[in-house]
Amino acid sequence: MSRTPWVHMGDWFEFPESPQFDLKDSDKLETRLVESPAINPTTGTEKSIKYRSRNLNNVDIIGTTDKHIVVSANVPEYGRFLTDFDVRNKRYVCVIGASAECSFEGVNPLNRRIKNRART
């Protein structure tokens, strides 16, 4: 399910967006679609991240849930993936991909703080 169609003909800006979709909606779908292996609301953007003095621009940021590991082939090489506890408690945790890992310059990224900021 998407707020906008995956394929759209005509003027994109004339297409009205569907209402916001949140975790409560995801829970409702999960109870109704019992045959589905996972309901995983996801959103994405592109931002810059910073660790100490290193900046990495144009990083794909995906907001997702613990169910992402069920619907994706991505598996963390180190550490762990998001848990239901992380999602429900809105914890500030992230999974760092290989392209962002290079900004740590040989430092183990586990338990480190990175900053993300809006792309300017």
mmCIF file of C-alpha atoms in Angstrom:
data_model
loop_
_atom_site.group_PDB
_atom_site.id
_atom_site.type_symbol
_atom_site.label_atom_id
_atom_site.label_comp_id
_atom_site.label_asym_id
_atom_site.label_seq_id
_atom_site.Cartn_x
_atom_site.Cartn_y
_atom_site.Cartn_z
ATOM 1 C CA MET A 1 0.000 0.000 0.000
ATOM 2 C CA SER A 2 1.298 3.439 -0.869
ATOM 3 C CA ARG A 3 0.011 6.977 -0.353
ATOM 4 C CA THR A 4 0.417 7.531 -4.084
ATOM 5 C CA PRO A 5 0.186 5.082 -6.991
ATOM 6 C CA TRP A 6 3.390 3.366 -8.101
ATOM 7 C CA VAL A 7 2.527 4.151 -11.712
ATOM 8 C CA HIS A 8 0.720 7.373 -12.527
ATOM 9 C CA MET A 9 -0.333 8.832 -15.861
ATOM 10 C CA GLY A 10 -0.973 12.536 -16.193
ATOM 11 C CA ASP A 11 -0.007 15.482 -14.001
ATOM 12 C CA TRP A 12 1.632 14.145 -10.824
ATOM 13 C CA PHE A 13 0.823 17.303 -8.849
ATOM 14 C CA GLU A 14 -2.913 16.935 -9.490
ATOM 15 C CA PHE A 15 -3.032 13.523 -7.801
ATOM 16 C CA PRO A 16 -4.353 13.800 -4.234
ATOM 17 C CA GLU A 17 -2.360 11.918 -1.612
ATOM 18 C CA SER A 18 -4.046 9.378 0.599
ATOM 19 C CA PRO A 19 -4.223 10.071 4.339
ATOM 20 C CA GLN A 20 -1.177 9.427 6.524
ATOM 21 C CA PHE A 21 -0.552 5.799 7.422
ATOM 22 C CA ASP A 22 0.827 5.065 10.899
ATOM 23 C CA LEU A 23 1.682 2.146 13.185
ATOM 24 C CA LYS A 24 -1.915 1.877 14.429
ATOM 25 C CA ASP A 25 -3.074 1.388 10.838
ATOM 26 C CA SER A 26 -0.342 -1.186 10.367
ATOM 27 C CA ASP A 27 -1.570 -3.078 13.442
ATOM 28 C CA LYS A 28 -5.137 -3.067 12.092
ATOM 29 C CA LEU A 29 -3.994 -4.436 8.746
ATOM 30 C CA GLU A 30 -1.952 -7.119 10.476
ATOM 31 C CA THR A 31 -5.017 -8.394 12.370
ATOM 32 C CA ARG A 32 -7.087 -8.428 9.170
ATOM 33 C CA LEU A 33 -4.491 -9.898 6.829
ATOM 34 C CA VAL A 34 -3.527 -12.965 8.824
ATOM 35 C CA GLU A 35 -2.190 -14.752 5.725
ATOM 36 C CA SER A 36 0.376 -11.997 5.134
ATOM 37 C CA PRO A 37 3.908 -12.746 6.389
ATOM 38 C CA ALA A 38 4.428 -9.113 7.434
ATOM 39 C CA ILE A 39 2.933 -5.641 7.270
ATOM 40 C CA ASN A 40 5.800 -3.166 7.129
ATOM 41 C CA PRO A 41 5.102 0.571 6.868
ATOM 42 C CA THR A 42 8.147 2.263 5.341
ATOM 43 C CA THR A 43 9.113 5.778 4.351
ATOM 44 C CA GLY A 44 12.272 7.169 2.853
ATOM 45 C CA THR A 45 14.268 10.310 2.227
ATOM 46 C CA GLU A 46 17.781 11.397 1.403
ATOM 47 C CA LYS A 47 19.909 13.234 3.974
ATOM 48 C CA SER A 48 23.447 13.951 5.030
ATOM 49 C CA ILE A 49 24.888 12.214 8.064
ATOM 50 C CA LYS A 50 27.749 13.242 10.296
ATOM 51 C CA TYR A 51 30.032 11.354 12.648
ATOM 52 C CA ARG A 52 32.544 13.588 14.422
ATOM 53 C CA SER A 53 34.051 15.745 11.659
ATOM 54 C CA ARG A 54 33.152 13.400 8.782
ATOM 55 C CA ASN A 55 30.157 14.161 6.588
ATOM 56 C CA LEU A 56 28.516 11.815 4.148
ATOM 57 C CA ASN A 57 26.048 13.382 1.724
ATOM 58 C CA ASN A 58 23.094 11.921 -0.166
ATOM 59 C CA VAL A 59 22.539 8.981 2.161
ATOM 60 C CA ASP A 60 19.315 7.037 1.663
ATOM 61 C CA ILE A 61 17.434 7.045 4.984
ATOM 62 C CA ILE A 62 14.647 4.502 5.386
ATOM 63 C CA GLY A 63 12.166 4.763 8.224
ATOM 64 C CA THR A 64 10.838 1.280 8.839
ATOM 65 C CA THR A 65 9.900 -1.270 11.468
ATOM 66 C CA ASP A 66 11.269 -4.513 12.832
ATOM 67 C CA LYS A 67 9.267 -6.294 10.100
ATOM 68 C CA HIS A 68 11.621 -4.932 7.424
ATOM 69 C CA ILE A 69 13.974 -7.849 7.966
ATOM 70 C CA VAL A 70 11.120 -10.200 6.964
ATOM 71 C CA VAL A 71 10.373 -8.422 3.681
ATOM 72 C CA SER A 72 13.951 -7.512 2.724
ATOM 73 C CA ALA A 73 17.120 -9.425 1.973
ATOM 74 C CA ASN A 74 19.168 -6.909 3.976
ATOM 75 C CA VAL A 75 20.827 -8.389 7.066
ATOM 76 C CA PRO A 76 23.225 -6.473 9.337
ATOM 77 C CA GLU A 77 26.807 -7.657 9.138
ATOM 78 C CA TYR A 78 27.437 -6.529 12.733
ATOM 79 C CA GLY A 79 25.113 -5.926 15.645
ATOM 80 C CA ARG A 80 21.392 -6.468 15.280
ATOM 81 C CA PHE A 81 18.398 -5.238 13.371
ATOM 82 C CA LEU A 82 15.544 -3.143 14.809
ATOM 83 C CA THR A 83 13.305 -4.840 17.349
ATOM 84 C CA ASP A 84 9.631 -4.396 18.195
ATOM 85 C CA PHE A 85 10.800 -2.730 21.431
ATOM 86 C CA ASP A 86 12.778 -0.148 19.406
ATOM 87 C CA VAL A 87 9.759 0.614 17.233
ATOM 88 C CA ARG A 88 7.109 0.754 19.961
ATOM 89 C CA ASN A 89 9.281 2.927 22.210
ATOM 90 C CA LYS A 90 10.405 5.175 19.342
ATOM 91 C CA ARG A 91 14.047 4.617 20.224
ATOM 92 C CA TYR A 92 16.689 6.588 18.358
ATOM 93 C CA VAL A 93 18.488 3.646 16.779
ATOM 94 C CA CYS A 94 19.558 2.924 13.243
ATOM 95 C CA VAL A 95 21.024 0.259 11.028
ATOM 96 C CA ILE A 96 23.970 1.570 9.035
ATOM 97 C CA GLY A 97 24.620 0.332 5.522
ATOM 98 C CA ALA A 98 28.054 -0.269 4.044
ATOM 99 C CA SER A 99 28.156 3.095 2.248
ATOM 100 C CA ALA A 100 27.601 5.001 5.506
ATOM 101 C CA GLU A 101 29.961 2.787 7.477
ATOM 102 C CA CYS A 102 32.950 4.334 5.678
ATOM 103 C CA SER A 103 32.328 7.628 7.499
ATOM 104 C CA PHE A 104 33.483 5.964 10.733
ATOM 105 C CA GLU A 105 37.119 5.660 9.493
ATOM 106 C CA GLY A 106 37.845 2.239 10.970
ATOM 107 C CA VAL A 107 35.930 2.905 14.226
ATOM 108 C CA ASN A 108 33.369 0.241 15.119
ATOM 109 C CA PRO A 109 30.015 2.053 14.531
ATOM 110 C CA LEU A 110 28.156 0.025 17.185
ATOM 111 C CA ASN A 111 26.903 2.219 20.053
ATOM 112 C CA ARG A 112 28.125 5.447 18.405
ATOM 113 C CA ARG A 113 26.106 8.597 17.858
ATOM 114 C CA ILE A 114 25.601 9.924 14.369
ATOM 115 C CA LYS A 115 23.695 13.016 13.364
ATOM 116 C CA ASN A 116 21.421 13.336 10.389
ATOM 117 C CA ARG A 117 20.248 16.631 9.056
ATOM 118 C CA ALA A 118 17.980 17.832 6.317
ATOM 119 C CA ARG A 119 19.538 18.023 2.907
ATOM 120 C CA THR A 120 20.237 21.615 1.881
#
